[in-house]
Every structure is written in structure tokens, then in C-alpha cells.
Amino acid sequence: MKESISIGGKNVLASQPYVPNLDFIPELIGRESELKMLIAAWMGNRFHPPLAPLLVGVPGVGKNRIVYQMARLTGKDLYIFQGHEDVTAEDLACSVRFSDDPQQKMDYVLSPLVTAMKTGGICFIDEIGKIRPRALALLASVLDERRYIDSILLGERIAAAKGFRFIAATNTNDLADNAMPDFIRSRMRPVIRIEYPCREELDRMVVMQFPGIESQLKTLLKCFWELWAELSDKNPPTYRDAIYLFSHAINLSEYEKREKQRVSLCRKPEPFASDTVRHLPSMTPKHLKMVFENYCQKERMAS
Amino acid sequence: MRDSLLNISIDESFLTAVPAVHFHHSFAEHVNQICWGSWRPDAIAVELGPESALAAEGWIRSLGNNRGKEKNPFPCMLGICKPDRKNPTPCNPHALTGGRSGEPRGAFSGHNITHSPLVSMLPLTPTDSIIEAIRCAVELNIPLYGIDIENIEDPNHSGVMLQDTVMAKENLDHYVALHLPFAGHGRDDDIDDKREEVMAARLKGILKRHRRVLFTGGMGHWQRIRSLLTDSSIRADFHLEADTNALADFRPVIVHPLLAYGFIDKFPLIAEVYERQRIPAFPGVHRDRKRIQPALLFNTLFEKTCQRFFGGSHEAEAGQYRHIDLHNVPALKQYLIHLCMIKQLATPDLNTAIQAAESMMSKEFCTDFFARLMEIPWASPASFPDLPIIKVSEVTDGNAFTAEYIDKAGSRSTSFALNIFPEGPLPELKMNMPLNWSGEIQRLTRDSGSGYLRTWPAWDHLLTGLCLHAQQKAILRERQKVSISFEGSIGDGLDVKSTIRACIRGESTIYVKDLRPRPRSKKTGIFDLVPAVYIFHSGRSRTSKWVIHQVCLNHMYPEHIKNPDLFHQTIREKGEWAVSAVNFGEKSCVSGPIGRTERVTLSLIRGIIVFIPVYFNGIQEAKWLEDTQYLTNPIYQGGEFEQLKSNYLDKHGIDLSMTNWGETLIRMAIPFAKKNLMVIAPDDYNPTKLARDEAKRHGTGIQLVPHSAFPEAQIFRAAYQHCVEPLDKEGLFFPEWADGIVQTRVDAFKNMMPKKFLNYGMEYYQN
């Protein structure tokens, strides 16, 4: 249910904040330096408004995870705006929809950006590099000392609440060809580059994500790194790569195990189990290798 | 003196300690102050192995007792290296890698170098309390004892600092009391307990011999050492003498600035000022010491950078970034203040400052700022001609902390993993920032001679591979205009023609224009590879020069020429020199093996334009020139860059301005470019208006591909160009010894190129 707030006497619907489901999102490992840079950027005072940082990195290195962590640390509501090629300038401020209320024809719906500005939350524009330059024009006044946005549809100027903070993220490749106009790039500072996780951090993440049997994971992790060095001809693995490969290998091992049981018991197997910890012991380096070969083949086809 | 946290009396002897954060001058100042104060020690003990302490003392003594005086300051920075025989594999993986936060950044980095040989180095940092203690022992001519265990693993201590180390100046007792509970964070109890027991036993032994003893070492050890000193079960150890036979293993070295700055306080200027203001511990020296104020020093450096950068002396190249940078200066200052607050720093250190600058300012500003922060009179080969240089290896993958020696002859050792002792706060190395260290270049520069050189094939493959990758990226990004029916989004505006046509057809659909990714049908051919412009470091450079790589048509073998008429006509009308590439960079020269005449040159390239694929050998070049009818590259009468400029003006009406070399490279490519000109450049690089306009007139689009589209290590490596004298005129074979000098195998990066490209033209001539 969307919350209704009043702007200039008009009742408008606010966007809903995103509450990360930590059951599915791995614990943030490392990235202390990046978090410190973000906190420093968001510290403002009477003379200097908070900065609007831009996270840049390849897919899967944990840009969004860092933003979730910042929302958790600051205790603010997080409003996410997903960038894509069809975003228009007015989408960033306000849109309309047919009303559910039979008493009125249309509802104003505030964008995540304006909702965050009104409520003093965090606005996170994901994939900002995919938004067309002209659609970003409205952001200029939000990101400098003015800190307001003009909505033509609403016919109002909305000033940011004191606690409002802004952050955006983009993939490295989307920054190419000067996709972001200078007037936005110059306002989006600091630019924080999110690098590939180091081996130690990635190992820790896998251990935390698949807990319970560290002794077996040690062998599997060793196998994982050997396979990655052998079969993958690209950059180091990202968090997403590691989670994908391990999850897939676990599912594969589980399926294999159930198949064996089915043959022996002549009973129909259950589908994939949700409790991965319980079934991890059946996973072996062989499964990882199968998954790796499949993964590398896909990567080669994609490239 | 009474017993306190830092002072302890045992029997009739007295020990005073300076538990320190390594490399920070506040603690070195305390050591120095104790040594020239009224309470002078009879002996000094340091947290080093006995042999290491003796080697360091011997080396410092040989530098001369007059060190520390203004006229002849202690050099910054020398080091003492020894092979780590007891640890064939690195004991401290953190110390071997240099990511942004001192952690191994590339996941492969730490993995690969664990098989490298390990060398341990003691940096002789003037601002380190241990080095200061050794210097004082030499000046006071009192015994020095290394009380740690020699050749033991150094675990990585990452002590938590609640306050900046500058705060220790005022009240060391208070600072140590505050930090002792946290200083041992990350300790390895198995190793450190043993070390501390040995240190406590040896200290007891020293206290039996001397009445006043000064000890300095890492703060993380002091709490336990102090408690062990009062523990009667720990017996005094009198085996304090070093094994002099082991001294042969130690080797003094010059530490390259890019490696050295990680082991100096916050930034190098502090070491210089410390040395200027240091009071030698000689008896009778006038005591008048000024306190170092790091914040003041940092502000001065920052202001000077701004004055120089925005001062108007670099109009041409900084122009496009300057207004944004100028606008961002107050925000940068504020951001730095906030970062310092979070990191508990009273003054930014070099890494924090550069980290902040990199995320807020242009690369040009950051380069200037870094150069300013590094500007001190470093110890160089000019002042220590007999010492080898130890530096971060250039052949590393960009993140790994491997090192190498460069000896007097300029030849390099094989790379090795480097371990630093004593353990301290981990240095954060920024290896991707070139530093023009005059000392090294001076040593390596020799007469260039007039030999016939070719670029090293591994570099050729890498550069061409980058171009191929860029082409694929560009194809992916290509967009085409399409007309779609209006469904809510106005897209790129109303498509009037399509709408009218629809209306004529009797449809009521409104059409809008939209940009969609172009279908991926195009494949990169060999003729799409050139011309291509690569810009590696877009900043200004006063030391860089233009270098033309060219092919002399008259030197080609006649059997390679299939169309002699066109060949001779070209020479008659244009000239005999075909330009294959032009680069802008700094050139130095590395010698080949002793007794040979072959040479290897090394250049740091800032930018390069390629007209003929660089990996070609002589046969392929001949085939290429004929296939392209001698039209895709400049051909002129030969000479220096000035002659090439005149040729451009005469033949193409292009006046190559020398104000901006990046612009010059792009403009040189335009007459030979097809639909798109590939420019691989830093992320924030923008071609100048003049270049864009000229490209537009020529009907060429400038296709920028940023560095971030490639692995950082590849861009880093591609900026270093080796040229080697091949064994044959066509450049088919290279000497085997060159692998060792270049430290990249001749066939490296070959897998970045398709076989059909590699074999271009070869079959044709074999038949």
C-alpha cells in the first residue's frame, strides 16, 4: 500500500522504500575503505552540502550491497530508482496513473527520488549510465547547493529534507562514450571505483554464505581458484560469479544425490532443496568443475 | 625516574621504552629527545634480530657520523635486504600485495606470487623510531642490541589507532596507555608470544650489563614485554651477540621512491623536515628544536599544487578540466577533512589525499598533486652509484607487490616477493602513477646508437589485442535510429515522416524516433585495426618527446614487392619512409647482455598512433603497404618530427599544433581514418573541439573507448614499450636473452589475437 503525502495541497502517492532481505543477500565482507569514503561524502555542514557519490564498477562486485549497508548504517529509508534507456526527465520527478479510488480519476505518484527528498531518505539511482543524458537534466538542481527539483506535472518545487542523501551506481562500460553529460558528472563526486574482491574477501564471503562445513569448503575453495585460473581467461571472479557457481554446483550435487536415492528407493525425488547447508557434504570438486565448464562455455559464447 | 607504563627498574638498572607506531616521526622524536636529554642511555635495544641490527648499525656508521647535520642529511631512502632463507614462501601475504587498502586487490595477485623467492627488507626510514635509535647509538657510541628473533615470521599487525600519531608528541605515556589495549590487534599469539618472551629475556640480560637502557619497538609488543620483565620465571638471556658470519647476506640498496613512500610517515616531506630539524645526539650540540607541524606542511603542499595547476602556466592541456577542478577544490578540501575525521587522522596522509583527489578531480590534477607530495631530494644512483636499486617490478600484473633489483649496469634481477620488517602499518602502494625519477633515468640512459630496433612482440600483441577488444566494445555500443509507434514515451522526438506516411496509409499511429543498439553483425577485419590512437597518460609532460616508428621502403627485400611499378612510383612521389606509428613518451635505454652489441630500449609511452599494425614483421609490412596501395599511412622523405609536420601541412593542410599532444595524435589519424577513429583514452578524456571539428569535416566519428573497459593491468603494461634488436632484418626472430631483460615472454599476450591476423601475409610469400 503506497503512502499518501501532501505537496502544495495535492495528495500524492509516495514510492515505497526498499528493505533488503538479508536472508538472500550475503554479509558485506571487506569494503571498509569504500564505506569510509561514502560516509565522508555524505557528511555535510552548514557551508557544504553533502556530496553525491557515484559508484563505478563491473557487474557483480557489490555496488548495490554497499548501498544497502549504508542504508543500514544510517538507519534511513532506501528508495531505489532503476535506470534504463526509456527513462524520461519527468519519470525522475513524478508520474500519474489511473486511480484506484473511484472518487478521482488520476493519482500523482512521486518517484523514488522525490519521495526520498521529501522524507529525508536515501535515493539510489542504479545504472545511471543507462539513462539518456536529456532525462538527467532535472537532477542538476538536486545535486548542487539548491537541493530541489521542479516537477512540471505536479507544478511544484520540492525541496530536499535535511536528511536527504543521494547516491548512484553505474557499470564501468556504461561510462564509455561520455554517456553521462558533463553537468551531471561534475556534480556526481566523489567517483568511487569498486574493484574486484580480493581472494581472502571472496573466500570469507563463500564461507559465510554456505556456513557449517568450513573444512570441506576449504578444499572446494582451493578447487574453485584452480578452476578459475585454468578455465576462465578473464578478470578475477566477482562475488556474483562465486555465489552463482557455488549455488549451481550445490544444486547439481543435490540433484545427483536425489537421483541416486530415487533409483535405490524407486521413489520420486523432491525438487531442489532450499536448505543448502544440510546437503553441502555431497558437493565435490567434480560438481564445481562441471559447473565451471558450463559457465565458461556460456561466457565464451557471450563474448 | 619512577616506574611507570614506559619506565621500569629492575634491580639497579633502569629501562625506558618508546613503544612506537613504525615509521611515524613522533616516536622517532621521542627516541632522539631521550638520547640528547639529561637521561642518556648506556645501551639501546631495538626490535630487530641481532644480525639485522648489526648490519643496519654498520651501514649507518659507514654513512658517516656527520649525518644529521643540515649539510649532509641522512639519505632518504636506503634499505638493507637479505634473502629470507628460512621462509621459502612468503609468510605474510599482506605484505606482498599492494591494493588500495594494503590488501591484495586482484584475487590472482597473491595467488601467483607465493611461488616467488622472498627477500626481506629493512627500510632505513629517518622517521622510524628504530632507525633513529640506531643512529643515536652510533652518535653516542654506545652498544646497540637487536633483541628480536632473526628470521621469524612477521605476522601482519593491523593495530587500531584511536588518535593520530601526532598526538603522541605531547604525551607519549598517555598515548601509549590509550592504545595499548588495541595495538596488538591482529597479532599471531603463537609467533608473537615467543618473540616477546625472547625479547623480554634479552632485555633482562642487557639490564644486567647496563644501568640505563632505552628500548624501542612496535607498540603491539610492549604490554606483554613489560609484564614479562616483572615475571621472575623469565630468565635473563645473555646470548646477545650477533653472528657476524651472517652479515654477508645483507645487502644495502637504494629504495625507489615509489616503493619508499609507503615506509615514510604521512608523506615524504615530513622525512625531509625531520632530518633538517633533527638534533644529533653528540654531546655538546646546541639544542634548539622546532616541532614538525604536518598539517601546516600538507596545507602548503596543497596550496602550491593549486597555485601551479590553476596558475595559468598550462593553458593548453588543462583547459578543458580546469574549470571543473577549480569548482571542486572547496568540495575536495571538505571531503578530505571528513575522510580524516573518519580515519582518525589529524592530517591527511599521502594515500588518503590521493584517494580523495582521484575521486574528486581530474587525472591531471592528481598527477600534479602526487608529484608535489613526492617532491623531496630522494637518495638516487647519482649519490650512491655502487648500490643497486630495489623497486616494484614493472612486469607485475599491476597489483602484486613484487620487486626487483636494478644493478649498476642497468640490468634487472628476476622478480621476487618483498617482505618488510619490522612489521608496521601496511603501505598502500600506488603503482599505476608514473614518477619521473631522474636518478634512475640518468643511470639507464646510454648512447642510443644507430641499430635496427623492433617493438617487442609481446607488447605488439597486447596493443593490437586492446584495439580488437575496443572494436568489439564499440560495435556493441553502436546505435541506430529506428522508428517505433508511440506507446507512452516520446523517445528521441516525433518521427514526422513516418507519421505522415502512416496517415497516408490510413493508419492513425503516431511514430517516434528511438535509438536502439545496432544488431551485432559486423566483424572486425584486419583493416579496421588502424589507424588507432592510444592515450595512456593524458597529462602534461615536459620530458616527453616524439618518436617516429617507420619503415624504409628502399630497405625492403625485392622479393617481397609484388607491384614494383606502384612501389617505385610511391617512392618518387611521396618519399621512401613509411610511418608505421608515432608515439609521445619518455625514452630510456636498457643495455643488453655484457659483451653484446644488441640493445633493448624501454619507453614510457604517454600516447601513440598506429598506422600499420605493430605486430607485423617486414614481410607483412610489405604485403600491407601493397594491399592498401600505400594510402593508409603517411609516407614522406624522412627526418625528425618537424619534417613529418611539414608533410602533414603540405599534403593534408593540417597544421599540427604542438600545444596539446593528445590532440596532435588524433589529428594525425584523421586523414587516414575511415568511418570511425578508435581512440583508447582515460575515462575522463575528451577530444578537443578542434579535433572533433576536423574529424567531422572529414566525415569521421571519434569513437572513444575508456581505459575502464580493459583490465587495468593491461593498460598499465601497454604504456611500457620495449624495443629489441631482432636477429634478422625482417624481425621474425628475437634473441633468447631478451626475454630475461624485458621480463615478458616473446609470445605473451599472443592469445589476444586471432590466428588469421597473426598469419596475415605469410602464406602469400611462402608460396
Coordinates of N, CA, C and O in Angstrom, one line a residue, chain A residues 31-34 36-41 43-45 48 51 85-86 88 132 134 172-173 175-178 182 185-186 189-193 195-201 225 228-229 234-237 302-303, chain B residues 94 100-101 103-108 111 324 328 330-331 334-335 338-339 341-343 355 358-362 472-473 477 479 489 491-493 514-515 517 520 683-686 703-704 706 708-709 711-712:
Chain A
R31 N 35.5 -4.0 2.1 CA 34.9 -2.7 1.6 C 34.9 -1.6 2.6 O 34.1 -0.7 2.5
E32 N 35.7 -1.8 3.7 CA 35.8 -0.7 4.7 C 36.2 0.6 4.1 O 35.6 1.6 4.5
S33 N 37.2 0.6 3.2 CA 37.7 1.8 2.6 C 36.6 2.5 1.9 O 36.4 3.7 2.0
E34 N 35.8 1.7 1.1 CA 34.7 2.3 0.3 C 33.6 2.9 1.2 O 33.1 4.0 0.9
K36 N 34.0 4.0 4.2 CA 34.5 5.3 4.8 C 34.4 6.4 3.8 O 34.1 7.6 4.2
M37 N 34.7 6.2 2.6 CA 34.7 7.2 1.6 C 33.2 7.7 1.4 O 33.0 8.9 1.2
L38 N 32.3 6.8 1.5 CA 30.9 7.1 1.3 C 30.4 8.0 2.5 O 29.7 9.0 2.4
I39 N 30.8 7.5 3.7 CA 30.4 8.3 4.9 C 30.9 9.7 4.8 O 30.2 10.7 5.1
A40 N 32.2 9.8 4.4 CA 32.8 11.1 4.3 C 32.1 12.0 3.3 O 31.9 13.2 3.5
A41 N 31.7 11.4 2.2 CA 31.0 12.1 1.2 C 29.6 12.6 1.7 O 29.1 13.7 1.3
M43 N 28.8 13.4 4.7 CA 28.8 14.3 5.8 C 28.7 15.7 5.3 O 29.5 16.1 4.4
G44 N 27.7 16.4 5.7 CA 27.5 17.8 5.3 C 27.6 18.8 6.4 O 27.6 18.3 7.6
N45 N 27.7 20.0 6.1 CA 27.6 21.0 7.2 C 26.9 22.2 6.7 O 26.4 22.3 5.5
H48 N 28.7 23.4 3.5 CA 28.9 22.5 2.4 C 27.9 21.4 2.4 O 27.8 20.6 3.4
L51 N 27.8 15.5 -0.5 CA 28.2 15.2 -1.8 C 27.3 14.1 -2.4 O 26.7 13.4 -1.6
E85 N 17.1 2.9 -20.5 CA 17.1 3.8 -21.6 C 15.8 4.6 -21.9 O 15.9 5.6 -22.5
D86 N 14.7 4.1 -21.4 CA 13.5 4.7 -21.6 C 13.0 5.7 -20.5 O 11.9 6.2 -20.6
T88 N 12.4 9.0 -18.8 CA 12.3 10.4 -19.2 C 12.6 11.3 -18.0 O 12.6 10.9 -16.9
R132 N 19.3 8.2 -20.5 CA 19.8 9.2 -21.6 C 20.1 10.5 -21.0 O 19.4 11.0 -20.0
R134 N 19.5 13.6 -21.7 CA 18.4 14.6 -21.5 C 17.5 14.3 -20.4 O 16.9 15.2 -19.8
T172 N 31.0 0.0 -15.3 CA 32.2 0.7 -15.9 C 31.9 0.9 -17.4 O 32.2 2.0 -17.9
N173 N 31.4 -0.1 -18.1 CA 31.2 0.1 -19.5 C 30.2 1.1 -19.9 O 30.3 1.7 -21.0
L175 N 29.9 4.0 -18.7 CA 30.5 5.3 -18.6 C 31.2 5.7 -19.9 O 31.6 6.8 -20.1
A176 N 31.3 4.7 -20.8 CA 32.0 5.0 -22.1 C 31.3 5.9 -22.9 O 30.1 6.2 -22.7
D177 N 31.9 6.5 -23.9 CA 31.3 7.4 -24.9 C 30.7 8.6 -24.2 O 29.7 9.1 -24.8
N178 N 31.2 8.9 -23.1 CA 30.6 10.1 -22.4 C 29.1 10.1 -22.2 O 28.4 11.0 -22.5
D182 N 28.4 16.3 -18.9 CA 29.3 16.9 -18.0 C 28.6 17.6 -16.8 O 29.1 17.5 -15.7
R185 N 28.1 14.7 -14.5 CA 29.3 14.1 -14.0 C 30.1 15.0 -13.0 O 30.7 14.6 -12.0
S186 N 30.0 16.3 -13.3 CA 30.8 17.3 -12.5 C 30.1 17.4 -11.1 O 30.7 17.8 -10.1
R189 N 30.2 13.7 -7.4 CA 31.5 13.5 -6.8 C 31.4 13.0 -5.4 O 30.4 13.4 -4.7
P190 N 32.2 12.2 -4.8 CA 33.3 11.5 -5.4 C 32.9 10.4 -6.3 O 31.9 9.8 -6.1
V191 N 33.8 10.1 -7.2 CA 33.6 8.8 -8.0 C 34.4 7.7 -7.3 O 35.6 7.8 -7.2
I192 N 33.7 6.8 -6.8 CA 34.3 5.7 -6.0 C 34.3 4.4 -6.9 O 33.3 3.9 -7.3
R193 N 35.5 4.0 -7.2 CA 35.6 2.8 -8.0 C 35.6 1.5 -7.1 O 36.4 1.4 -6.2
E195 N 36.5 -2.1 -6.9 CA 37.3 -3.1 -7.5 C 36.9 -4.5 -7.3 O 36.0 -4.8 -6.5
Y196 N 37.5 -5.4 -8.0 CA 37.2 -6.8 -7.8 C 37.6 -7.2 -6.3 O 38.5 -6.7 -5.8
P197 N 36.8 -8.1 -5.7 CA 37.2 -8.5 -4.4 C 38.4 -9.3 -4.4 O 38.7 -10.0 -5.4
C198 N 39.2 -9.2 -3.3 CA 40.4 -10.0 -3.2 C 40.1 -11.4 -2.8 O 38.9 -11.7 -2.4
R199 N 41.0 -12.3 -3.0 CA 40.8 -13.7 -2.8 C 40.3 -14.0 -1.3 O 39.4 -14.7 -1.1
E200 N 41.0 -13.3 -0.4 CA 40.6 -13.5 1.0 C 39.2 -13.1 1.3 O 38.4 -13.8 1.9
E201 N 38.8 -12.0 0.7 CA 37.4 -11.5 1.0 C 36.4 -12.4 0.3 O 35.3 -12.7 0.9
W225 N 39.5 -21.9 -7.1 CA 40.5 -21.0 -7.6 C 41.3 -21.6 -8.7 O 41.7 -20.9 -9.6
W228 N 39.2 -21.6 -11.7 CA 39.1 -20.2 -12.3 C 40.3 -19.8 -13.0 O 40.3 -19.3 -14.1
A229 N 41.5 -20.1 -12.5 CA 42.7 -19.8 -13.1 C 42.9 -20.6 -14.4 O 43.4 -20.1 -15.4
K234 N 39.5 -14.5 -18.1 CA 39.2 -13.1 -17.9 C 39.6 -12.6 -16.6 O 40.5 -13.2 -16.0
N235 N 39.0 -11.6 -16.1 CA 39.4 -11.0 -14.8 C 39.1 -11.9 -13.6 O 38.5 -12.9 -13.7
P236 N 39.6 -11.4 -12.4 CA 39.2 -12.2 -11.2 C 37.7 -12.4 -11.0 O 36.9 -11.6 -11.6
P237 N 37.3 -13.3 -10.3 CA 35.8 -13.5 -10.1 C 35.2 -12.4 -9.2 O 35.9 -11.9 -8.4
A302 N 29.0 -15.7 -25.1 CA 28.5 -14.3 -24.9 C 29.5 -13.3 -25.5 O 29.2 -12.2 -26.0
S303 N 30.8 -13.6 -25.4 CA 31.8 -12.7 -25.8 C 32.1 -12.9 -27.3 O 32.9 -12.1 -27.9
Chain B
H94 N 50.0 -10.4 3.1 CA 49.5 -9.0 3.0 C 50.7 -8.1 2.6 O 50.5 -7.1 1.9
R100 N 44.5 -1.0 -2.7 CA 44.2 0.4 -2.2 C 44.3 0.4 -0.7 O 44.7 1.4 -0.1
S101 N 43.9 -0.6 0.0 CA 43.9 -0.5 1.4 C 45.0 -1.5 1.9 O 44.8 -2.1 3.0
E103 N 45.6 -4.3 0.8 CA 45.1 -5.7 0.7 C 45.3 -6.2 -0.7 O 45.4 -5.4 -1.6
P104 N 45.5 -7.5 -0.9 CA 45.6 -8.0 -2.2 C 44.4 -7.7 -3.0 O 43.3 -8.2 -2.7
R105 N 44.5 -6.9 -4.0 CA 43.3 -6.4 -4.7 C 42.9 -7.4 -5.8 O 41.8 -7.9 -5.9
G106 N 43.8 -7.7 -6.7 CA 43.4 -8.7 -7.7 C 43.5 -10.1 -7.0 O 44.5 -10.4 -6.3
A107 N 42.5 -10.8 -7.2 CA 42.5 -12.1 -6.5 C 43.6 -13.0 -6.9 O 44.0 -13.9 -6.2
F108 N 44.1 -12.8 -8.1 CA 45.2 -13.7 -8.6 C 46.5 -13.3 -8.1 O 47.4 -14.0 -8.1
H111 N 47.9 -15.0 -5.2 CA 48.0 -16.4 -5.5 C 49.2 -16.8 -6.3 O 49.9 -17.7 -6.0
I324 N 36.2 22.7 -14.1 CA 35.5 21.7 -13.2 C 36.4 21.5 -11.9 O 35.9 21.5 -10.8
N328 N 35.7 22.3 -7.9 CA 35.6 21.2 -7.0 C 36.6 21.3 -5.8 O 36.6 20.5 -4.9
P330 N 37.0 23.5 -3.2 CA 36.4 23.5 -1.8 C 35.8 22.2 -1.4 O 35.9 21.8 -0.3
A331 N 35.1 21.6 -2.4 CA 34.5 20.3 -2.0 C 35.5 19.2 -1.7 O 35.4 18.4 -0.8
Q334 N 36.8 19.9 1.8 CA 35.8 19.4 2.8 C 35.8 17.9 2.9 O 35.8 17.3 4.0
Y335 N 35.9 17.3 1.7 CA 35.8 15.8 1.7 C 37.1 15.2 2.4 O 37.0 14.2 3.1
H338 N 36.6 15.4 6.1 CA 35.7 14.4 6.5 C 36.3 13.0 6.5 O 36.2 12.2 7.5
L339 N 37.1 12.7 5.5 CA 37.8 11.4 5.4 C 38.8 11.3 6.6 O 38.9 10.2 7.2
M341 N 38.5 12.8 9.5 CA 37.7 12.6 10.7 C 37.4 11.1 10.9 O 37.5 10.5 12.0
I342 N 37.0 10.5 9.8 CA 36.6 9.0 9.8 C 37.8 8.1 10.1 O 37.7 7.2 10.8
K343 N 38.9 8.5 9.5 CA 40.1 7.7 9.6 C 40.9 8.0 10.9 O 42.0 7.5 11.0
Q355 N 43.7 9.4 -2.7 CA 42.4 8.7 -2.9 C 41.3 9.8 -3.0 O 40.4 9.6 -3.9
E358 N 41.7 11.6 -6.4 CA 41.3 10.8 -7.6 C 39.8 10.7 -7.7 O 39.3 10.6 -8.9
S359 N 39.1 10.7 -6.6 CA 37.6 10.6 -6.8 C 36.9 11.9 -7.0 O 35.7 12.0 -7.3
M360 N 37.7 13.0 -6.8 CA 37.0 14.3 -7.0 C 37.5 15.2 -8.2 O 36.8 16.0 -8.7
M361 N 38.8 14.9 -8.6 CA 39.4 15.8 -9.5 C 39.9 15.1 -10.8 O 39.8 13.8 -10.8
S362 N 40.4 15.8 -11.7 CA 40.8 15.2 -13.0 C 42.2 14.5 -12.7 O 42.9 14.8 -11.7
Q472 N 35.4 -4.4 -30.6 CA 34.2 -5.2 -30.2 C 33.3 -4.4 -29.3 O 32.1 -4.4 -29.4
K473 N 33.9 -3.7 -28.3 CA 33.1 -2.8 -27.4 C 32.4 -1.8 -28.2 O 31.2 -1.5 -28.0
R477 N 28.3 -0.9 -28.7 CA 27.7 0.4 -28.3 C 27.1 1.1 -29.5 O 26.4 2.1 -29.3
R479 N 24.7 2.5 -32.2 CA 23.3 2.6 -32.1 C 22.7 3.0 -33.4 O 23.4 3.6 -34.2
S489 N 6.2 6.8 -24.4 CA 7.4 7.5 -24.3 C 7.7 8.2 -25.6 O 7.6 7.7 -26.7
G491 N 10.5 9.2 -26.7 CA 11.8 8.8 -27.2 C 12.6 9.9 -27.7 O 12.8 10.9 -26.9
D492 N 13.1 9.9 -28.9 CA 14.0 10.9 -29.4 C 13.2 12.0 -30.2 O 13.8 12.6 -31.1
G493 N 12.0 12.0 -30.0 CA 11.2 13.1 -30.7 C 10.2 12.4 -31.7 O 10.4 11.3 -32.1
D514 N 13.7 6.6 -32.1 CA 14.4 6.0 -30.9 C 15.7 5.5 -31.3 O 15.9 5.2 -32.5
L515 N 16.6 5.4 -30.4 CA 17.9 4.8 -30.7 C 18.0 3.4 -30.1 O 17.7 3.3 -28.9
P517 N 20.3 -0.4 -29.9 CA 21.6 -1.0 -30.2 C 21.6 -1.6 -31.6 O 20.6 -2.3 -31.9
R520 N 24.5 -7.0 -33.9 CA 25.9 -7.4 -33.9 C 26.2 -8.2 -35.1 O 26.4 -9.4 -35.0
D683 N 39.3 7.5 -18.8 CA 37.9 7.7 -18.7 C 37.4 9.1 -18.8 O 36.4 9.4 -19.4
D684 N 38.2 10.0 -18.3 CA 37.7 11.4 -18.3 C 38.3 12.2 -19.5 O 38.3 13.4 -19.5
Y685 N 38.8 11.5 -20.5 CA 39.4 12.2 -21.6 C 38.4 12.7 -22.6 O 37.5 11.9 -23.0
N686 N 38.5 13.9 -23.1 CA 37.6 14.4 -24.1 C 38.5 15.0 -25.2 O 39.3 15.8 -24.9
Q703 N 35.6 7.5 -31.9 CA 35.0 6.5 -31.1 C 35.9 6.4 -29.9 O 37.0 5.7 -29.9
L704 N 35.5 6.9 -28.7 CA 36.3 6.9 -27.5 C 36.0 5.6 -26.8 O 34.8 5.3 -26.5
P706 N 37.0 4.0 -23.2 CA 37.8 4.4 -21.9 C 38.7 3.2 -21.4 O 38.4 2.1 -21.7
S708 N 38.7 2.1 -18.6 CA 38.0 1.2 -17.7 C 37.4 0.0 -18.4 O 36.9 -0.9 -17.8
A709 N 37.3 0.1 -19.7 CA 36.8 -1.1 -20.5 C 37.8 -2.2 -20.6 O 37.5 -3.3 -21.1
P711 N 41.2 -4.5 -18.6 CA 41.8 -4.7 -17.3 C 42.9 -3.7 -17.1 O 43.7 -3.4 -18.0
E712 N 43.0 -3.2 -15.9 CA 43.9 -2.1 -15.5 C 45.3 -2.5 -15.8 O 46.2 -1.8 -16.3

